[in-house]
Coordinates of C-alpha atoms in Angstrom, one line a residue:
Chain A
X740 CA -9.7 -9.0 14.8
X741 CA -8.1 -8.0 11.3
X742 CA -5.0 -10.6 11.7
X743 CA -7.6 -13.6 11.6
X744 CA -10.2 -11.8 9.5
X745 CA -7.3 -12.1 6.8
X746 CA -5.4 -15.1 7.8
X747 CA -9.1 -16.7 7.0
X748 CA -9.2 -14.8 3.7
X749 CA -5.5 -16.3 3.1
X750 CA -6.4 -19.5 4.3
X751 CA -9.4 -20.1 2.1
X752 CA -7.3 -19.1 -1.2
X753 CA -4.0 -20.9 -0.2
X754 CA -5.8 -24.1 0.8
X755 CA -7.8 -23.4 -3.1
X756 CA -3.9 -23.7 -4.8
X757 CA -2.9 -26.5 -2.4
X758 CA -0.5 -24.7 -0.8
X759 CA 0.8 -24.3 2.8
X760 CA -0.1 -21.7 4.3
X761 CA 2.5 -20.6 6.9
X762 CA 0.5 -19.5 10.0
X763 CA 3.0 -18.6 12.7
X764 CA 0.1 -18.4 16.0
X765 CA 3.6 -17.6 17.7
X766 CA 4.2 -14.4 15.7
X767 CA 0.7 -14.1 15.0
X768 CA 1.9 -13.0 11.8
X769 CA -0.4 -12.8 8.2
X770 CA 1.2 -14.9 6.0
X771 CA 0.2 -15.1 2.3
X772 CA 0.3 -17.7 0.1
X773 CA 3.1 -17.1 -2.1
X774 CA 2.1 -17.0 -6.0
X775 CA 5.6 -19.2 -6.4
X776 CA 4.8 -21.3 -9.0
X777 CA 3.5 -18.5 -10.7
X778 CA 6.8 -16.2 -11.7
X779 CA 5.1 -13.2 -12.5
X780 CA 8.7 -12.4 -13.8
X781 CA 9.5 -15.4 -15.8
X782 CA 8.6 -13.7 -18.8
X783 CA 9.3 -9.6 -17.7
X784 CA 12.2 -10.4 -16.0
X785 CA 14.2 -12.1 -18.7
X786 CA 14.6 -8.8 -21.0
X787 CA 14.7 -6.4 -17.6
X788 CA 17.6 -8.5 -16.1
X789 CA 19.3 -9.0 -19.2
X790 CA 19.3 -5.3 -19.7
X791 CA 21.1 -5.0 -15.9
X792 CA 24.5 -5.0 -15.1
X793 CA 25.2 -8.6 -13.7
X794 CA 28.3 -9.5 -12.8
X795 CA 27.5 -13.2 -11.8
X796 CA 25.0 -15.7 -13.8
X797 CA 22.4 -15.8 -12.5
X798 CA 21.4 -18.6 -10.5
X799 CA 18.2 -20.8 -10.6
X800 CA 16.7 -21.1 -6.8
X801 CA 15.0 -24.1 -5.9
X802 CA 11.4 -23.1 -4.7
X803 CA 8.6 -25.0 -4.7
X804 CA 7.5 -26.1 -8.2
X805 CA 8.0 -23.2 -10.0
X806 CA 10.8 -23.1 -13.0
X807 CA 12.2 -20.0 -10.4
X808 CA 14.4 -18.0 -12.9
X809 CA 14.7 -14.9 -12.5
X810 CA 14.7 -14.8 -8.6
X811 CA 17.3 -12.8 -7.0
X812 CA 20.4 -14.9 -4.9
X813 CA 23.4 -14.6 -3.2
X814 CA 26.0 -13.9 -5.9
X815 CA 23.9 -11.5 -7.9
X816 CA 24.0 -8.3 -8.4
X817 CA 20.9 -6.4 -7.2
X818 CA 18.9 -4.9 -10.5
X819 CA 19.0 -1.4 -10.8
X820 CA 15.8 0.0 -9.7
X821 CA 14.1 3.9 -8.7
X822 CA 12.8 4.1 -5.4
X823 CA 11.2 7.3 -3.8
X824 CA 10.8 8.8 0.0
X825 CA 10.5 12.0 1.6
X826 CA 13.6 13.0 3.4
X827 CA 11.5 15.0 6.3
X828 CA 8.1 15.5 7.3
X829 CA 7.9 18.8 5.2
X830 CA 10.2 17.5 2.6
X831 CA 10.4 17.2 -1.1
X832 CA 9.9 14.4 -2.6
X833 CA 13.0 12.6 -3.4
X834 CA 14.5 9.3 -5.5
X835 CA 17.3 7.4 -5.2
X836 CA 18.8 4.3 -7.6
X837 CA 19.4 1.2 -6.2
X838 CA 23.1 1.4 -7.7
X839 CA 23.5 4.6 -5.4
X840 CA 22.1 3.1 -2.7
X841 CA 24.4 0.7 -2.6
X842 CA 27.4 1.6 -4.6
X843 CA 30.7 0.7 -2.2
X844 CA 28.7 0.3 1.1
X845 CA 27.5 -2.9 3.1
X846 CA 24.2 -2.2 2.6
X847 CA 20.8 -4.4 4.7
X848 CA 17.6 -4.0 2.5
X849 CA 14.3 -5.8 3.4
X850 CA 11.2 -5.6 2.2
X851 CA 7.9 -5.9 3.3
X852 CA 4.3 -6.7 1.4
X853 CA 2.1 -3.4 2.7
X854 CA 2.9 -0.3 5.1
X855 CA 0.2 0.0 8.1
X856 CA -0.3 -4.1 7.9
X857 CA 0.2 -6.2 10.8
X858 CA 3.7 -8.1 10.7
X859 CA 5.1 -5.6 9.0
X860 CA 4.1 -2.8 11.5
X861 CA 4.4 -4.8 14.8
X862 CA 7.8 -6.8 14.3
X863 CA 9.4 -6.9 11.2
X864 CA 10.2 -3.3 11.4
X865 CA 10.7 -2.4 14.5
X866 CA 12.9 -5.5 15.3
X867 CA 15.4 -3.3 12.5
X868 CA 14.8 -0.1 14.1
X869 CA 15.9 -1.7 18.0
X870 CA 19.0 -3.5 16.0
X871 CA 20.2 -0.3 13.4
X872 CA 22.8 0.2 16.1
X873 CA 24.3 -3.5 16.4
X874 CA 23.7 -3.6 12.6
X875 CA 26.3 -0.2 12.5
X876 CA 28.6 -1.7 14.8
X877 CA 29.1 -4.5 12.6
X878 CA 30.0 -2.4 9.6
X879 CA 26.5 -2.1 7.9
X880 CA 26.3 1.4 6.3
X881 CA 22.5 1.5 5.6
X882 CA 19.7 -0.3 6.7
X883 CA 16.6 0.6 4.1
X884 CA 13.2 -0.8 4.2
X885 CA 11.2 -0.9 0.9
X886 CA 7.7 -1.9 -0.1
X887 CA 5.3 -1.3 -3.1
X888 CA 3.5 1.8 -1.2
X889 CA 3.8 5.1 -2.6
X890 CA 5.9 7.2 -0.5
X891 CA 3.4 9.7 0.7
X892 CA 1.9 5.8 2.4
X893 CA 5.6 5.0 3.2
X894 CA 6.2 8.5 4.9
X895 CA 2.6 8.5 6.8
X896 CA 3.8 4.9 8.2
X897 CA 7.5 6.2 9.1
X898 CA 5.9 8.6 11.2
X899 CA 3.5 6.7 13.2
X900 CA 5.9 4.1 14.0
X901 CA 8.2 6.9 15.3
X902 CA 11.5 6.1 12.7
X903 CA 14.2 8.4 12.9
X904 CA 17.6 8.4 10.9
X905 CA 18.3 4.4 11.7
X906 CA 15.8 4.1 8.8
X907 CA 14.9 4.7 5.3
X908 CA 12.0 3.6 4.6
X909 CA 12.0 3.7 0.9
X910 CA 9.1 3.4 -2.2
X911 CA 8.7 1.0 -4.9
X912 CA 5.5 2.7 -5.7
X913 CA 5.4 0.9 -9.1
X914 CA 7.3 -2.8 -8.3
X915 CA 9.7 -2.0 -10.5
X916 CA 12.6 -3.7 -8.1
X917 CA 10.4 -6.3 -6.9
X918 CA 9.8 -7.1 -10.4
X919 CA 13.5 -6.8 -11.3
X920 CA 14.2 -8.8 -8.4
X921 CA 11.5 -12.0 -9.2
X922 CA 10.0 -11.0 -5.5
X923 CA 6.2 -10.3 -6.6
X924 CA 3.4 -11.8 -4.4
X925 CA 0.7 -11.3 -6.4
X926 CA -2.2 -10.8 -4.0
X927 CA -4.8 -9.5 -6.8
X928 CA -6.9 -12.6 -6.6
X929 CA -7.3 -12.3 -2.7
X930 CA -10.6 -9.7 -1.6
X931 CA -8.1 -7.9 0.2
X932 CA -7.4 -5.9 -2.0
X933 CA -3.6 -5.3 -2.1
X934 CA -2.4 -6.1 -5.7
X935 CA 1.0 -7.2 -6.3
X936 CA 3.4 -7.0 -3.4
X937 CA 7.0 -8.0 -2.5
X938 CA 7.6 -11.0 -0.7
X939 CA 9.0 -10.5 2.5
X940 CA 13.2 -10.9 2.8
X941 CA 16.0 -9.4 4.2
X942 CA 19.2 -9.2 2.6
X943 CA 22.8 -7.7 2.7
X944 CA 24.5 -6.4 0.1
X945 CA 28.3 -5.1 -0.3
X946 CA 29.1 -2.9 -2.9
X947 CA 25.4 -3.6 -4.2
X948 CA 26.2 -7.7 -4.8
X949 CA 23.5 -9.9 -2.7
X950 CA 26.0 -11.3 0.0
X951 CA 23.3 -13.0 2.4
X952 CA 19.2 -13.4 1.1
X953 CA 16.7 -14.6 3.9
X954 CA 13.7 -14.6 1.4
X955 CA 10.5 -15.8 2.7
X956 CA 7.8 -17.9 1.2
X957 CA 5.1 -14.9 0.6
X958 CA 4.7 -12.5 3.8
X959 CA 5.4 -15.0 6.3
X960 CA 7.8 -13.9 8.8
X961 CA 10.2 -16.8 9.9
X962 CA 14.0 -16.1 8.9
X963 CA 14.2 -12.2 7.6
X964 CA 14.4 -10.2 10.7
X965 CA 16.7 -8.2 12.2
X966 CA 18.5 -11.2 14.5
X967 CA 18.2 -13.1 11.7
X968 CA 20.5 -10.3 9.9
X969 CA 22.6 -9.8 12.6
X970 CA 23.5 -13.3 13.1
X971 CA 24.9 -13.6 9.4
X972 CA 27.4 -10.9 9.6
Chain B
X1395 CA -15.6 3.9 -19.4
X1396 CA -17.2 7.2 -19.5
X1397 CA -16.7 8.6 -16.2
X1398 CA -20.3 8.8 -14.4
X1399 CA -22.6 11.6 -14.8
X1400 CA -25.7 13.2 -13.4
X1401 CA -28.8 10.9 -14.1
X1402 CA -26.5 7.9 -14.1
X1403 CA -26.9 5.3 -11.6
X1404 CA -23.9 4.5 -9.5
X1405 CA -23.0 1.1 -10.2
X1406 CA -22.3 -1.7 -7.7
X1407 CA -18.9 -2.8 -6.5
X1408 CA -16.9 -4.1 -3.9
X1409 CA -15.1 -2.1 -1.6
X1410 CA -12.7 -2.9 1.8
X1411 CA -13.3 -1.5 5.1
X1412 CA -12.0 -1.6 8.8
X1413 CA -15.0 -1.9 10.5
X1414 CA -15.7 -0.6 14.2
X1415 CA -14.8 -3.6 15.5
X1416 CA -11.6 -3.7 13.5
X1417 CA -13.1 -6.5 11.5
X1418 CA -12.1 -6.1 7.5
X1419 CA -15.4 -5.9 5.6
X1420 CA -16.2 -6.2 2.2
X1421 CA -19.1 -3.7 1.6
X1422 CA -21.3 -3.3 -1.6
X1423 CA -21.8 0.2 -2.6
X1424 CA -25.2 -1.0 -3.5
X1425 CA -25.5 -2.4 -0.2
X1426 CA -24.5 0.8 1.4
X1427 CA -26.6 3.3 -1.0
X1428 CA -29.8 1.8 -2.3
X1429 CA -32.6 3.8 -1.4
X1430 CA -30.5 6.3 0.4
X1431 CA -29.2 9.6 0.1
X1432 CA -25.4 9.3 0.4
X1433 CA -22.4 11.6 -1.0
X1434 CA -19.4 9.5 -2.7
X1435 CA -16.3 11.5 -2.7
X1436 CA -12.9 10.3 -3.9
X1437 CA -9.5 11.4 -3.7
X1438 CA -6.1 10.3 -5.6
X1439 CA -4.0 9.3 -2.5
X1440 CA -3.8 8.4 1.0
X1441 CA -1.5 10.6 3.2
X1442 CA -1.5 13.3 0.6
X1443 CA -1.3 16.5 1.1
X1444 CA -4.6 17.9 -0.8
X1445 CA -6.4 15.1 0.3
X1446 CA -5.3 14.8 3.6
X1447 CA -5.2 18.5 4.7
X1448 CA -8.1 19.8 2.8
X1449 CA -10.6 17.4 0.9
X1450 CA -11.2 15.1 3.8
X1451 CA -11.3 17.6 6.8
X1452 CA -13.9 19.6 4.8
X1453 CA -16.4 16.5 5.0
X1454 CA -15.5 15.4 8.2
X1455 CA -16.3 18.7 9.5
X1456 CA -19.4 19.4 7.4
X1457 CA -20.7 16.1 8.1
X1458 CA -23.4 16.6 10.6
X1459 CA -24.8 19.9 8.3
X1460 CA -24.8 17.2 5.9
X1461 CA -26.7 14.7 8.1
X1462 CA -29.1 17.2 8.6
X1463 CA -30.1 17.9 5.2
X1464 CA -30.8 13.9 5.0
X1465 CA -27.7 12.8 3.8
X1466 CA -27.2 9.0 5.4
X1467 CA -24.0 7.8 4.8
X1468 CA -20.7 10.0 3.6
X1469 CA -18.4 7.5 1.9
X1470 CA -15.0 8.3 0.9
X1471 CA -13.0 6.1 -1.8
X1472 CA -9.4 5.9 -2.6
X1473 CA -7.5 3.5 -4.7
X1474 CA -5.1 2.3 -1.8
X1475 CA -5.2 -0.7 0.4
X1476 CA -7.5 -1.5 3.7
X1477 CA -4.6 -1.0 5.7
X1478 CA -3.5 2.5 4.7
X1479 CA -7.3 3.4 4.7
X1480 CA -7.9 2.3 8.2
X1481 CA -4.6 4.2 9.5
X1482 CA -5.4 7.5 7.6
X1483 CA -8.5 7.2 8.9
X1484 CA -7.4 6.9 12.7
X1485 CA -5.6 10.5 12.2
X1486 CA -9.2 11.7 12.1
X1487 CA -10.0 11.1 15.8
X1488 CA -12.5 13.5 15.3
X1489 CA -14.4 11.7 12.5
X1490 CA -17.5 10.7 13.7
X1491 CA -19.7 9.7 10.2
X1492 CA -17.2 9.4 7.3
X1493 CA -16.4 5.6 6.0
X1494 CA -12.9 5.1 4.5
X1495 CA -13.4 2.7 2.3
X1496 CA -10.7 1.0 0.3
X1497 CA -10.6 0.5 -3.1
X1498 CA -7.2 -1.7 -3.1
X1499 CA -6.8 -2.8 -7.1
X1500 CA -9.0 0.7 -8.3
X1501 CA -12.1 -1.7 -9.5
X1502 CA -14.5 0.8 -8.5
X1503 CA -12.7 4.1 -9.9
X1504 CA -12.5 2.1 -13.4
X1505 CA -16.7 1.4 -13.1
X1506 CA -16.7 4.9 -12.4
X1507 CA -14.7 5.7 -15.4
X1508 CA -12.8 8.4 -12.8
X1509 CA -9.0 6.8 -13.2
X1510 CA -6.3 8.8 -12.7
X1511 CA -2.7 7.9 -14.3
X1512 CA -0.2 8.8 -11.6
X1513 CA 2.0 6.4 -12.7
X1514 CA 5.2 8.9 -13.4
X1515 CA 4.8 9.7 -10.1
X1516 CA 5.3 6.0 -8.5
X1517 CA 1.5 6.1 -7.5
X1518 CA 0.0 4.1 -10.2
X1519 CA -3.7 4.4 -11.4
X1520 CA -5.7 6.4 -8.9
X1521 CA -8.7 8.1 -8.5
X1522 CA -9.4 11.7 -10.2
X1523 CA -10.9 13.5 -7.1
X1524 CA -14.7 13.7 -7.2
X1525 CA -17.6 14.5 -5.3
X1526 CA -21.0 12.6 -5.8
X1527 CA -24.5 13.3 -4.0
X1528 CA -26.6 9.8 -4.8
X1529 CA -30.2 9.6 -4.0
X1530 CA -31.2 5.6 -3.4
X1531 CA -28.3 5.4 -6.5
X1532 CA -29.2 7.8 -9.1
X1533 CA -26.5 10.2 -9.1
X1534 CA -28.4 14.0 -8.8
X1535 CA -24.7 15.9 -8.3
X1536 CA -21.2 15.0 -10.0
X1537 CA -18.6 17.3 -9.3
X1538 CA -15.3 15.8 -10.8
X1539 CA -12.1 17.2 -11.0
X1540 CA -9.9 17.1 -14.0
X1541 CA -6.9 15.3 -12.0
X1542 CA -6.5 16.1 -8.6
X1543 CA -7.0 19.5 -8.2
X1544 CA -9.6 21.1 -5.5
X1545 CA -11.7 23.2 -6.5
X1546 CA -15.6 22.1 -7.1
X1547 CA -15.1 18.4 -5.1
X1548 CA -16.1 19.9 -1.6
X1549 CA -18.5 19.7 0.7
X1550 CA -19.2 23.4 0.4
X1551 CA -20.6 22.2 -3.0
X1552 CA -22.5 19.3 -1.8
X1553 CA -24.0 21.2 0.5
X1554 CA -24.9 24.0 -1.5
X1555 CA -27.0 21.6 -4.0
X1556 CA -29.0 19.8 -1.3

């Protein structure tokens, strides 16, 4: 089956950089070895977040080894970023800033490493789609969903999981927020084939200031699903 | 890299694929190609309209024509991940001989010297679309679009030269 297929592939690499590699058999969920100590952003991010409006400093998060500046936390404000989606089936092609996103609303965003690929398809999103409503009812204005897929990919996947208006399901074709953001899982050296990703991780914003970050270690799916979210409001 | 001609031979690389057992494969073009007669067709995007809605469902349908005039393997390439290739491919119940193979990180497009810069449009580096008819991995037919237009990359045109 493709889940172990690649869990082997992941294993292999992760047990190659001596790190853990967070199986779940529970979930039966892919996880991959998160390039942590590797900040893609260390250097990118320093100019990129300068240039962004940040109302608090930003904050150092303890991870693994790495020197981890440059990571998005709670207090920051999130990076200003261009996502893309299709609005409809038939639709133009559309953008939308992360600043207008979020601008005076209590905003979930989470993001997931690929469109069509196992955890991401079978219970990270769905789990948001069954709790949009309880989300609403506790004062959440948007729930978006955003990976580094373009958004004909992101459309196409919106579709066959049968998302409706609970759910934007948004494009970061070229990881410009996950690069803003210090989120990158850089998957390049794995056969797979999927090139820099975003870690998985759910978050709340208000007013477009990270209230609440459940960021996982690479794609592994332990604390940034929808319960997860509802359970911090 | 000078994108690949007629008389060339088609290089070797790796590409992903979603077997029929749902296992992910990585499969040598070599390994899929030497000493046969195979068309290699490529297309910018996954789920896009061109592609999806005319490129594609031209081979799909003309693939037994194609099988008869000794063609043994129709292989289509696209600079997108496994995963996306394997679900595009799955809205093609009706596909019966075409391989969607993934060419995640767009190795393969650059040995081909075919890349595409879609960058502006949030889609990265990507494939021009093509159509190539290989004989055990000389390449007799290279019809390659300037971008990803549609007009000589069909399998009207394959057809027509074999």
């Amino acid at each position: 089956m493709a889940a172990s297929a690649l869990a082997a592939l992941s294993a292999t690499a992760a047990a190659a950089a001596g790190k853990r590699l967070l199986a779940s058999a529970q979930f039966r969920s892919i996880s991959f070895a998160s390039s942590g100590g590797r900040r893609l952003a260390g250097a990118a991010a320093g100019p990129l977040r300068a240039g962004v409006l940040s109302a608090a400093p930003r904050r150092a998060v303890s991870a693994s080894a790495s020197p981890a500046v440059g990571t998005i936390a709670v207090g920051d404000r999130l990076p200003d970023a261009t996502l893309s989606y299709f609005d409809s089936p038939d639709g133009e092609l559309k953008t939308v800033t992360v600043r207008d996103l979020t601008a005076g609303k209590k905003v979930v965003l989470f993001a997931v490493p690929g469109a069509f690929t196992p955890t991401c398809t079978q219970k990270h999103v769905p789990g948001f789609v069954a709790k949009a409503g309880e989300l609403r009812a506790k004062g959440v204005d948007t729930v978006a969903c955003v990976s580094i897929n373009d958004a004909f990919v992101m459309r196409a996947w919106k579709e066959s999981l049968g998302v409706g208006d609970e759910l934007l399901l948004l494009s970061d074709g070229n990881g410009e927020l996950a690069r803003a953001m210090g989120v990158e899982l850089d998957l390049s050296d794995k056969p797979v084939g999927l090139g820099v990703r975003s870690r998985r991780y759910a978050l709340l914003a208000e007013d477009g200031v990270v209230k609440v970050l459940n960021l996982e270690e690479g794609g592994a799916f332990t604390n940034s699903s929808a319960e997860d979210m509802l359970k911090a409001l | 890299m000078a994108p690949i001609g007629v008389g060339d031979t088609l290089p070797d690389g790796q590409l992903g694929w979603f077997d029929a057992d749902d296992k992910l494969q990585q499969v040598s073009v070599h390994g899929l190609a030497a000493i046969k007669k195979v068309v290699l067709f490529g297309v910018p995007g996954a789920f896009t309209p061109t592609c999806s809605n005319q490129h594609v469902p031209g081979f799909i349908n003309q693939a037994e024509q194609l099988k008869a005039k000794g063609v043994d393997e129709i292989l289509l390439v696209s600079v997108n991940d496994p995963f996306v290739m394997k679900a595009w491919a799955k809205t093609y119940p009706e596909n019966n001989h075409v391989k969607f193979l993934a060419d995640g990180l767009g190795t393969y497009t650059k040995a081909l010297g075919l890349e595409l810069d879609l960058s502006e449009k949030g889609l990265g580096i990507r494939s021009r679309r093509f159509a190539l008819l290989a004989d055990n991995l000389k390449v007799s037919v290279a019809n390659i679009e300037e971008g990803g237009q549609f007009t000589i990359s069909g399998a009207e045109e394959i057809l027509k030269a074999l």
